[in-house]
Short mmCIF file of C-alpha atoms in Angstrom, two decimals:
data_model
loop_
_atom_site.label_atom_id
_atom_site.label_comp_id
_atom_site.label_asym_id
_atom_site.label_seq_id
_atom_site.Cartn_x
_atom_site.Cartn_y
_atom_site.Cartn_z
CA MET A 5 18.88 0.65 91.86
CA THR A 6 22.20 2.95 92.67
CA THR A 7 24.34 3.90 90.26
CA PRO A 8 28.32 5.01 91.66
CA ASP A 9 30.08 7.80 90.76
CA LEU A 10 33.32 5.62 89.69
CA ARG A 11 35.34 8.86 88.69
CA GLU A 12 35.30 9.46 92.35
CA LEU A 13 36.84 5.87 93.14
CA ALA A 14 40.84 4.77 92.04
CA PRO A 15 40.29 2.97 88.79
CA HIS A 16 40.11 -0.13 90.25
CA GLN A 17 38.29 0.11 93.13
CA ALA A 18 35.57 1.95 90.43
CA LEU A 19 36.54 -0.83 88.13
CA ARG A 20 35.36 -3.12 91.08
CA ARG A 21 32.12 -1.73 92.29
CA LEU A 22 30.94 -1.60 88.51
CA GLU A 23 31.56 -5.40 87.82
CA LEU A 24 29.64 -6.38 91.50
CA ILE A 25 27.04 -4.20 90.95
CA ILE A 26 26.28 -5.29 86.50
CA MET A 27 26.74 -9.57 88.48
CA ARG A 28 24.74 -9.87 91.02
CA ARG A 29 21.96 -8.13 88.51
CA LEU A 30 22.78 -10.16 85.54
CA ASP A 31 24.40 -13.31 86.33
CA GLY A 32 20.91 -14.85 86.73
CA LEU A 33 20.86 -14.36 82.72
CA LEU A 34 24.27 -16.68 82.45
CA GLN A 35 23.12 -20.23 83.09
CA GLY A 36 21.88 -22.26 81.28
CA GLU A 37 22.57 -22.59 77.51
CA HIS A 38 24.73 -19.54 76.31
CA LEU A 39 22.55 -17.64 72.90
CA GLY A 40 23.61 -14.41 72.48
CA LEU A 41 22.14 -10.70 73.04
CA LEU A 42 20.84 -10.80 69.96
CA PRO A 43 17.98 -12.94 67.98
CA GLY A 44 19.48 -15.07 65.13
CA PRO A 45 20.41 -18.73 64.29
CA GLY A 46 23.75 -18.17 65.28
CA THR A 47 26.51 -20.40 63.50
CA GLU A 48 26.96 -23.81 65.21
CA THR A 49 24.94 -26.94 63.83
CA ALA A 50 23.87 -28.72 66.72
CA GLU A 51 22.19 -32.69 66.17
CA GLY A 52 19.44 -33.35 63.72
CA ARG A 53 15.70 -33.74 65.91
CA GLU A 54 12.11 -34.95 64.18
CA TYR A 55 11.09 -32.09 62.65
CA ARG A 56 7.19 -31.00 64.51
CA PRO A 57 4.59 -28.89 62.59
CA GLY A 58 6.21 -24.76 62.44
CA ASP A 59 9.75 -25.14 62.16
CA ASP A 60 11.31 -23.63 59.89
CA VAL A 61 12.00 -26.26 55.92
CA ARG A 62 14.52 -24.52 55.66
CA THR A 63 16.10 -25.91 58.56
CA MET A 64 15.59 -29.55 57.00
CA ASP A 65 17.78 -31.58 57.04
CA TRP A 66 17.80 -33.98 54.13
CA SER A 67 20.31 -36.55 54.03
CA LEU A 68 19.18 -37.78 57.62
CA THR A 69 15.71 -37.68 56.60
CA ALA A 70 16.46 -39.88 53.72
CA ARG A 71 18.69 -42.26 56.37
CA THR A 72 15.64 -42.20 58.66
CA THR A 73 12.77 -42.23 56.38
CA VAL A 74 11.38 -39.47 59.27
CA PRO A 75 11.20 -36.44 58.72
CA HIS A 76 14.29 -33.83 60.04
CA VAL A 77 15.58 -30.63 60.68
CA ARG A 78 19.31 -29.35 62.47
CA ASP A 79 19.04 -26.84 64.96
CA ARG A 80 21.17 -23.97 65.07
CA VAL A 81 22.82 -22.39 68.24
CA ALA A 82 25.16 -19.36 68.27
CA ASP A 83 29.13 -19.55 68.31
CA ARG A 84 30.66 -19.63 71.62
CA GLU A 85 33.95 -18.07 69.51
CA LEU A 86 31.69 -15.31 69.44
CA GLU A 87 33.86 -11.86 68.62
CA THR A 88 32.35 -8.51 70.14
CA TRP A 89 33.31 -5.91 69.03
CA VAL A 90 32.21 -1.97 70.99
CA LEU A 91 32.26 0.37 68.72
CA VAL A 92 32.13 3.87 71.76
CA ASP A 93 31.20 7.21 71.33
CA ALA A 94 33.02 9.16 73.62
CA THR A 95 32.74 12.41 71.71
CA ALA A 96 31.84 16.07 72.85
CA SER A 97 28.45 15.32 73.30
CA MET A 98 28.44 12.69 75.61
CA ASP A 99 29.75 14.78 78.21
CA PHE A 100 26.39 16.16 78.85
CA GLY A 101 24.18 14.47 82.19
CA THR A 102 21.54 15.67 84.36
CA GLY A 103 20.22 11.72 85.73
CA ARG A 104 22.00 10.62 87.96
CA VAL A 105 25.08 10.07 85.86
CA GLU A 106 26.26 11.81 82.61
CA LYS A 107 25.76 10.14 79.19
CA ARG A 108 29.39 9.67 79.34
CA ASP A 109 29.04 7.42 82.57
CA LEU A 110 25.94 5.22 81.22
CA ALA A 111 28.07 4.08 78.06
CA VAL A 112 31.08 2.51 80.11
CA TYR A 113 28.15 0.79 81.82
CA ALA A 114 26.39 0.10 78.27
CA VAL A 115 29.56 -1.80 77.35
CA ALA A 116 30.66 -3.43 81.07
CA ALA A 117 27.36 -4.66 81.35
CA VAL A 118 27.76 -6.32 77.84
CA ALA A 119 31.52 -7.29 77.44
CA TYR A 120 30.22 -9.36 80.52
CA LEU A 121 27.75 -10.80 79.80
CA THR A 122 29.92 -12.13 76.54
CA GLU A 123 33.46 -12.36 77.74
CA ARG A 124 32.49 -15.03 80.57
CA SER A 125 31.48 -17.52 77.78
CA GLY A 126 35.13 -16.97 76.37
CA ASN A 127 34.44 -14.62 73.60
CA ARG A 128 36.96 -12.01 72.91
CA VAL A 129 35.87 -8.09 73.64
CA GLY A 130 37.53 -5.15 71.50
CA ALA A 131 36.85 -2.06 70.98
CA GLN A 132 36.87 1.17 69.25
CA ILE A 133 36.91 4.21 71.47
CA MET A 134 35.98 7.97 69.63
CA HIS A 135 36.57 10.76 71.08
CA GLY A 136 38.20 14.41 70.18
CA GLY A 137 41.37 13.21 70.38
CA GLY A 138 40.80 11.03 67.36
CA LEU A 139 40.14 6.78 67.43
CA ARG A 140 41.86 4.35 70.37
CA HIS A 141 41.42 0.76 69.20
CA VAL A 142 41.88 -2.35 71.91
CA PRO A 143 42.64 -5.39 69.77
CA ALA A 144 39.78 -8.49 70.78
CA ARG A 145 41.40 -10.47 73.70
CA THR A 146 39.94 -12.59 76.57
CA GLY A 147 40.17 -12.58 80.10
CA ARG A 148 39.22 -10.58 82.94
CA PRO A 149 42.44 -8.56 83.06
CA HIS A 150 42.10 -7.27 79.12
CA LEU A 151 38.59 -6.36 79.73
CA LEU A 152 39.11 -4.31 82.56
CA GLY A 153 42.05 -2.79 80.73
CA LEU A 154 39.65 -1.96 78.31
CA LEU A 155 37.11 -0.50 80.62
CA ARG A 156 39.68 1.40 82.58
CA SER A 157 39.84 2.30 79.16
CA LEU A 158 37.04 4.25 77.94
CA LEU A 159 37.37 5.64 82.31
CA GLU A 160 40.28 7.80 81.67
CA VAL A 161 39.29 8.91 77.76
CA PRO A 162 39.73 12.90 78.56
CA ARG A 163 36.99 15.10 78.21
CA SER A 164 36.57 16.34 75.12
CA ARG A 165 36.88 20.24 74.25
CA PRO A 166 33.94 22.24 73.14
CA GLY A 167 34.09 22.39 69.08
CA GLY A 168 37.70 20.65 68.82
CA HIS A 169 38.10 19.44 65.67
CA GLY A 170 39.57 15.92 65.73
CA ALA A 171 36.72 13.28 66.33
CA PRO A 172 36.04 11.22 63.61
CA SER A 173 32.06 10.96 63.33
CA LEU A 174 29.69 7.87 63.94
CA GLY A 175 29.56 6.96 60.38
CA ALA A 176 33.33 7.07 59.97
CA GLY A 177 34.16 4.90 62.88
CA ALA A 178 31.27 2.18 61.55
CA ASP A 179 33.62 2.21 58.62
CA LEU A 180 36.75 1.27 60.48
CA LEU A 181 35.46 -0.93 62.71
CA LEU A 182 33.72 -2.81 59.77
CA ARG A 183 37.14 -2.74 57.19
CA THR A 184 38.82 -4.26 61.01
CA THR A 185 36.42 -6.63 61.57
CA ALA A 186 34.74 -8.10 58.16
CA ARG A 187 37.28 -11.06 58.39
CA ARG A 188 34.87 -12.78 60.82
CA ARG A 189 31.68 -12.54 61.70
CA GLY A 190 30.26 -11.45 65.45
CA LEU A 191 28.21 -9.15 67.28
CA ALA A 192 28.95 -5.28 67.18
CA VAL A 193 27.50 -3.26 69.49
CA VAL A 194 27.36 0.86 68.50
CA VAL A 195 26.94 2.61 71.77
CA SER A 196 26.24 6.85 70.77
CA ASP A 197 23.94 8.95 71.74
CA PHE A 198 23.02 9.42 67.60
CA LEU A 199 22.89 13.27 67.13
CA GLU A 200 25.06 13.34 64.12
CA THR A 201 22.77 13.49 61.30
CA VAL A 202 20.75 10.21 60.57
CA GLU A 203 22.34 10.49 57.18
CA SER A 204 26.08 10.72 58.07
CA TRP A 205 26.07 6.77 60.26
CA GLU A 206 22.49 5.35 59.12
CA ARG A 207 24.39 3.58 55.36
CA PRO A 208 27.84 3.09 57.17
CA LEU A 209 25.76 1.17 59.97
CA ARG A 210 23.74 -1.42 56.72
CA LEU A 211 26.87 -1.90 55.69
CA LEU A 212 27.94 -3.24 59.25
CA ALA A 213 24.52 -5.08 59.54
CA ARG A 214 25.64 -6.98 56.55
CA HIS A 215 28.25 -8.43 58.01
CA HIS A 216 27.61 -8.63 62.35
CA GLN A 217 25.25 -8.32 64.14
CA VAL A 218 24.69 -5.18 65.22
CA LEU A 219 22.84 -4.05 69.10
CA ALA A 220 23.15 0.06 68.34
CA VAL A 221 22.41 1.01 72.68
CA GLU A 222 21.26 4.54 72.30
CA VAL A 223 22.06 6.95 75.23
CA VAL A 224 19.13 9.95 76.13
CA ASP A 225 19.10 12.93 78.63
CA PRO A 226 16.49 13.85 79.91
CA ARG A 227 17.04 17.94 78.69
CA GLU A 228 17.58 16.25 75.67
CA LEU A 229 13.79 15.34 75.32
CA SER A 230 12.17 18.51 76.97
CA LEU A 231 13.16 21.31 78.76
CA PRO A 232 12.49 22.88 82.15
CA ASP A 233 10.80 26.09 83.09
CA VAL A 234 13.81 28.18 84.27
CA GLY A 235 13.90 31.25 83.26
CA LEU A 236 16.89 32.27 81.05
CA LEU A 237 19.20 28.93 79.76
CA THR A 238 22.61 29.53 78.22
CA VAL A 239 22.74 26.22 76.39
CA VAL A 240 27.09 25.48 74.57
CA ASP A 241 26.51 22.77 71.40
CA PRO A 242 29.64 20.80 73.16
CA GLU A 243 30.22 19.72 69.71
CA THR A 244 30.67 23.67 67.88
CA GLY A 245 31.25 25.30 70.99
CA ARG A 246 28.32 27.51 70.15
CA ARG A 247 26.85 29.17 72.94
CA ARG A 248 23.02 30.42 72.63
CA GLU A 249 20.30 32.03 75.41
CA ILE A 250 16.97 29.94 75.59
CA PRO A 251 14.23 31.87 77.25
CA THR A 252 12.62 28.91 78.99
CA ALA A 253 9.80 30.30 80.31
CA SER A 254 8.14 30.37 76.88
CA ARG A 255 5.51 27.50 76.88
CA ARG A 256 5.14 27.41 73.21
CA LEU A 257 9.27 27.62 73.02
CA ARG A 258 9.16 24.26 75.44
CA GLU A 259 6.28 22.38 73.60
CA ARG A 260 8.43 23.44 70.15
CA TYR A 261 11.53 22.10 71.45
CA ALA A 262 9.87 18.80 72.95
CA VAL A 263 8.63 17.65 69.69
CA ALA A 264 10.72 19.38 67.84
CA ALA A 265 13.36 16.46 70.22
CA ALA A 266 10.59 14.00 69.55
CA GLY A 267 10.74 14.15 66.18
CA GLN A 268 14.83 13.29 66.18
CA ARG A 269 14.35 10.31 68.30
CA ALA A 270 11.96 8.40 65.91
CA ALA A 271 13.66 9.53 63.08
CA ILE A 272 17.21 7.92 64.61
CA SER A 273 14.36 4.98 65.81
CA ALA A 274 13.31 4.36 62.33
CA ALA A 275 16.75 4.51 60.87
CA LEU A 276 18.18 2.28 63.02
CA ARG A 277 15.24 -0.08 62.71
CA ARG A 278 16.88 0.17 58.34
CA SER A 279 20.03 -0.73 58.98
CA GLY A 280 19.15 -4.11 60.63
CA ALA A 281 20.55 -3.08 63.64
CA ALA A 282 19.22 -4.52 67.37
CA HIS A 283 18.00 -0.76 69.26
CA LEU A 284 18.65 -0.65 72.82
CA ARG A 285 17.77 3.37 74.30
CA LEU A 286 19.38 3.91 78.21
CA HIS A 287 18.55 6.72 79.48
CA THR A 288 20.63 9.16 82.28
CA ASP A 289 17.88 9.27 84.79
CA GLY A 290 16.80 5.66 84.38
CA ASP A 291 17.68 2.18 85.84
CA TRP A 292 19.65 1.09 83.03
CA LEU A 293 20.64 -2.30 84.15
CA ARG A 294 16.70 -3.26 84.24
CA ASP A 295 17.02 -1.90 80.63
CA ILE A 296 19.86 -4.43 79.97
CA VAL A 297 17.68 -6.78 81.04
CA ARG A 298 14.57 -6.25 79.89
CA HIS A 299 16.34 -6.10 76.45
CA VAL A 300 18.39 -9.61 76.91
CA LEU A 301 15.43 -11.50 77.80
CA THR A 302 13.30 -10.08 74.82
CA GLN A 303 15.41 -10.66 73.01
CA ARG A 304 16.25 -14.49 74.18
CA ARG A 305 12.14 -14.90 73.86
CA LEU A 306 12.20 -14.00 70.18
CA ALA A 307 15.43 -16.24 69.40
CA SER A 308 13.18 -19.39 70.35
CA VAL A 309 10.32 -18.45 68.50
CA PRO A 310 9.92 -21.23 66.38
CA HIS A 311 9.83 -19.18 62.56
CA PRO A 312 6.77 -20.29 60.25
CA PRO A 313 7.43 -22.23 57.25
CA PRO A 314 7.72 -19.70 54.06
CA GLY A 315 4.07 -19.43 52.57
CA GLY A 316 2.58 -19.74 55.90
CA ALA A 317 1.78 -23.59 55.57
CA ALA A 318 1.37 -25.42 58.96
#
């Protein structure tokens, strides 16, 4: 799939192109009953039905069972009035990319896909955007004009100055999102490279997951996983502005870098798992829509699998 360079187009053209690409690939997922992006029992009670072996006994409808003298359960379906919030990392470390797109662009694509998946069912979508100048709040509303306005806000976020001070931490952003949305349970999507120390964001994310279903979208560039052999390479830390010369001709250095990078990603995955968030990793050199489709289908399959009764009894 060819990813458009949205920033070379006028904003309305860029958003229209992105919408067409996403809807063409995702439209098949939007047919039939809305099950959401994440597994879970939902909040609406559905019709009662007779108990079948393998049904979760916690869903037993005792009043209906007593009236009919036949065991009944009551299924639950996903809430169709879901409120979706996205916390988007647009800080300096996201202004990087050596694949098809930069990480900041991939973040916009991920938000667009999630928003179209939820907005088509009439759900409200809102955003908090972390950037070098602070944090921008976009209220949750419904409708295509609002969605396009939200995506335009993301496209127009200016690049952060390396070493600048003013961007909130990911943990602070998650804390603020929880305070903003704690009154109503919904879906929270956190889009970031998660390159801050795990200790700074794991607990806030865990608290967020106690109130909402959380999807963590990790954005990764291939150069963050391995170094090419290109001789002496000058690198700049986008968060601090520090410059360093890296002798990439050294195989030992490249191997140490790859091992350290793999360890960092494993630590991020483990922290996200401990926090209770579903984890979706997208690569700037990959087919991001294919990866999103695969994630959604996997979560829907998980949501349809009957839970075993407590104690392992049939």
